[in-house]
Amino acid sequence: MKRRVPTPIDDDDSRLFREAIGDVRRLDPVAAPPAPARPAPHPHMLEADEAAVPGELLDMAFDPAMLEVGEELSYLRDGYSPKLLRQLKRGQFSVQDDLDLHQMNAAAAQASIVTFLAEAKQHGRRCVRIVHGKGLRSRAAGPVLKGLTDRLLRRRDDVIAFASARPALGGTGAVVVLLKA
């Protein structure tokens, strides 16, 4: 659809318009009414959360036997503050890259870890996660990849600390590693 070009207004049209309208009186500007005062904030959700706590404590939504105790990995290189390891365990470092060792044998996992850490250092990544699995299908010797990851990381000079990941990031099936800058 074509747009129509408006016709220019000539003096006759302007004069006819002014005669049809007549005298014009300007209106005085009126100040806008003041906004009503906002009510004071009230912490409804905080009160609801606090009221729900006693009931939640009585109804345990998890089985305490399912907690993974004694399977955690943690390491802190000598000369560094224990506060650093606590921060790492609490998830206060942002994980910048991941490596998943599932479906790998020990030799492939070891090569992958070495390559992964070299690339992380090259790209300036300080905190990475290695998913080694929990070794649920391992034989009596225990989780192979978990033990391999633990031994390998302890021997590396570029590793400051490592700890089992928080449950949301893999729990005892993954380790979060803090590298030297």
Short mmCIF file of C-alpha atoms in Angstrom, two decimals:
data_model
loop_
_atom_site.label_atom_id
_atom_site.label_comp_id
_atom_site.label_asym_id
_atom_site.label_seq_id
_atom_site.Cartn_x
_atom_site.Cartn_y
_atom_site.Cartn_z
CA MET A 1 0.00 0.00 0.00
CA LYS A 2 1.41 3.36 -1.04
CA ARG A 3 1.57 6.17 1.46
CA ARG A 4 -0.17 9.29 0.39
CA VAL A 5 1.89 12.42 0.53
CA PRO A 6 -0.01 15.07 2.53
CA THR A 7 -0.90 18.20 0.60
CA PRO A 8 0.82 21.33 1.82
CA ILE A 9 -1.26 23.81 3.83
CA ASP A 10 -1.62 27.14 2.06
CA ASP A 11 -2.52 30.51 3.55
CA ASP A 12 -6.22 30.25 2.59
CA ASP A 13 -6.63 26.94 4.42
CA SER A 14 -4.88 28.33 7.48
CA ARG A 15 -7.10 31.45 7.47
CA LEU A 16 -10.31 29.34 7.12
CA PHE A 17 -9.21 27.14 10.02
CA ARG A 18 -8.56 30.15 12.29
CA GLU A 19 -11.99 31.66 11.42
CA ALA A 20 -13.76 28.34 12.15
CA ILE A 21 -12.04 27.93 15.50
CA GLY A 22 -12.44 31.49 16.70
CA ASP A 23 -10.58 33.05 19.61
CA VAL A 24 -8.33 30.75 21.59
CA ARG A 25 -7.63 31.17 25.30
CA ARG A 26 -4.57 29.48 26.80
CA LEU A 27 -5.13 27.30 29.86
CA ASP A 28 -3.01 27.77 32.95
CA PRO A 29 -0.86 24.73 33.71
CA VAL A 30 -2.18 22.59 36.57
CA ALA A 31 0.18 20.79 38.91
CA ALA A 32 -0.22 17.02 39.06
CA PRO A 33 -1.75 15.74 42.29
CA PRO A 34 0.79 14.30 44.73
CA ALA A 35 1.28 10.54 44.56
CA PRO A 36 -0.26 8.65 47.46
CA ALA A 37 2.24 7.56 50.10
CA ARG A 38 3.43 3.99 49.73
CA PRO A 39 2.69 1.68 52.63
CA ALA A 40 5.61 0.56 54.76
CA PRO A 41 7.09 -2.75 53.56
CA HIS A 42 5.98 -5.80 55.45
CA PRO A 43 7.99 -9.06 55.34
CA HIS A 44 5.13 -11.46 54.53
CA MET A 45 7.39 -14.16 53.05
CA LEU A 46 9.84 -14.00 55.97
CA GLU A 47 6.99 -14.51 58.42
CA ALA A 48 5.60 -17.40 56.35
CA ASP A 49 9.06 -19.03 56.13
CA GLU A 50 9.66 -18.66 59.85
CA ALA A 51 6.24 -20.10 60.64
CA ALA A 52 6.91 -23.13 58.41
CA VAL A 53 10.25 -24.07 60.03
CA PRO A 54 8.90 -26.04 63.05
CA GLY A 55 6.75 -28.22 60.81
CA GLU A 56 9.58 -28.84 58.37
CA LEU A 57 11.94 -29.87 61.16
CA LEU A 58 9.51 -32.53 62.31
CA ASP A 59 8.93 -33.85 58.79
CA MET A 60 12.38 -34.90 57.51
CA ALA A 61 12.17 -34.96 53.72
CA PHE A 62 15.42 -36.89 53.39
CA ASP A 63 16.73 -40.18 54.68
CA PRO A 64 19.75 -39.51 56.93
CA ALA A 65 21.18 -42.88 55.86
CA MET A 66 21.42 -41.55 52.29
CA LEU A 67 23.85 -38.80 53.26
CA GLU A 68 27.33 -39.36 51.83
CA VAL A 69 29.59 -39.29 54.86
CA GLY A 70 33.23 -40.22 54.76
CA GLU A 71 33.45 -40.24 50.96
CA GLU A 72 34.39 -36.58 50.57
CA LEU A 73 37.68 -35.59 48.99
CA SER A 74 39.53 -32.52 50.19
CA TYR A 75 43.06 -31.24 49.94
CA LEU A 76 44.85 -27.97 50.69
CA ARG A 77 48.44 -27.36 49.64
CA ASP A 78 50.81 -26.38 52.47
CA GLY A 79 51.23 -22.64 52.91
CA TYR A 80 47.64 -21.69 52.08
CA SER A 81 44.97 -20.57 54.51
CA PRO A 82 42.39 -23.16 55.66
CA LYS A 83 39.82 -20.43 54.96
CA LEU A 84 40.45 -21.02 51.25
CA LEU A 85 39.43 -24.67 51.54
CA ARG A 86 36.32 -23.74 53.54
CA GLN A 87 35.30 -21.25 50.84
CA LEU A 88 35.84 -23.90 48.17
CA LYS A 89 33.70 -26.43 50.07
CA ARG A 90 30.93 -23.86 50.51
CA GLY A 91 30.83 -23.18 46.78
CA GLN A 92 32.05 -19.60 47.01
CA PHE A 93 34.16 -19.95 43.84
CA SER A 94 32.53 -19.89 40.43
CA VAL A 95 33.23 -23.03 38.40
CA GLN A 96 34.58 -21.90 35.03
CA ASP A 97 34.88 -25.24 33.20
CA ASP A 98 33.98 -28.94 33.57
CA LEU A 99 35.46 -32.32 32.65
CA ASP A 100 33.36 -35.49 32.77
CA LEU A 101 35.32 -38.75 33.14
CA HIS A 102 32.33 -41.09 32.88
CA GLN A 103 32.84 -44.02 30.47
CA MET A 104 36.65 -43.56 30.51
CA ASN A 105 39.22 -46.10 31.61
CA ALA A 106 42.01 -45.04 33.98
CA ALA A 107 44.57 -44.26 31.25
CA ALA A 108 42.14 -42.13 29.23
CA ALA A 109 40.95 -40.35 32.39
CA GLN A 110 44.52 -39.53 33.45
CA ALA A 111 45.38 -38.12 30.01
CA SER A 112 42.11 -36.14 29.95
CA ILE A 113 42.77 -34.61 33.37
CA VAL A 114 46.31 -33.55 32.42
CA THR A 115 45.11 -31.99 29.15
CA PHE A 116 42.09 -30.35 30.80
CA LEU A 117 44.16 -28.71 33.56
CA ALA A 118 46.76 -27.48 31.04
CA GLU A 119 44.02 -25.88 28.93
CA ALA A 120 42.39 -24.37 32.02
CA LYS A 121 45.68 -22.78 33.04
CA GLN A 122 46.31 -21.57 29.49
CA HIS A 123 42.89 -19.85 29.37
CA GLY A 124 43.29 -18.31 32.85
CA ARG A 125 40.60 -20.40 34.51
CA ARG A 126 41.08 -20.57 38.26
CA CYS A 127 38.26 -22.89 39.39
CA VAL A 128 37.23 -26.05 37.50
CA ARG A 129 35.15 -29.14 38.19
CA ILE A 130 36.08 -32.73 37.41
CA VAL A 131 33.22 -35.25 37.44
CA HIS A 132 34.75 -38.62 38.27
CA GLY A 133 31.61 -40.48 39.37
CA LYS A 134 30.99 -42.33 42.60
CA GLY A 135 32.25 -45.69 41.43
CA LEU A 136 29.02 -47.49 42.23
CA ARG A 137 29.87 -50.28 39.77
CA SER A 138 33.48 -50.59 40.96
CA ARG A 139 34.70 -53.79 42.47
CA ALA A 140 35.96 -54.25 46.03
CA ALA A 141 38.97 -52.00 45.38
CA GLY A 142 36.66 -48.99 45.39
CA PRO A 143 36.03 -46.19 42.91
CA VAL A 144 38.88 -46.25 40.37
CA LEU A 145 38.47 -42.83 38.75
CA LYS A 146 37.81 -41.11 42.07
CA GLY A 147 41.04 -42.47 43.55
CA LEU A 148 42.97 -41.66 40.38
CA THR A 149 41.67 -38.09 40.40
CA ASP A 150 42.59 -37.68 44.09
CA ARG A 151 46.16 -38.98 43.61
CA LEU A 152 46.77 -37.02 40.41
CA LEU A 153 45.55 -33.69 41.80
CA ARG A 154 47.63 -34.02 44.99
CA ARG A 155 50.82 -34.39 42.91
CA ARG A 156 50.27 -31.35 40.69
CA ASP A 157 52.04 -28.09 41.57
CA ASP A 158 49.37 -25.95 39.93
CA VAL A 159 46.61 -27.26 42.25
CA ILE A 160 46.11 -25.13 45.37
CA ALA A 161 43.13 -27.02 46.76
CA PHE A 162 40.30 -29.34 45.85
CA ALA A 163 37.17 -30.60 47.55
CA SER A 164 34.14 -32.71 46.75
CA ALA A 165 31.52 -30.64 44.99
CA ARG A 166 28.32 -29.40 46.57
CA PRO A 167 25.35 -31.75 46.02
CA ALA A 168 23.95 -29.61 43.19
CA LEU A 169 27.25 -29.92 41.31
CA GLY A 170 27.71 -33.66 41.73
CA GLY A 171 28.40 -34.21 45.43
CA THR A 172 31.00 -36.88 46.13
CA GLY A 173 30.92 -37.83 42.45
CA ALA A 174 32.75 -34.65 41.46
CA VAL A 175 35.59 -32.51 42.71
CA VAL A 176 36.02 -28.73 42.48
CA VAL A 177 39.63 -27.73 41.89
CA LEU A 178 41.26 -24.37 42.66
CA LEU A 179 44.27 -23.66 40.44
CA LYS A 180 47.13 -21.21 40.83
CA ALA A 181 46.65 -18.00 38.90
#
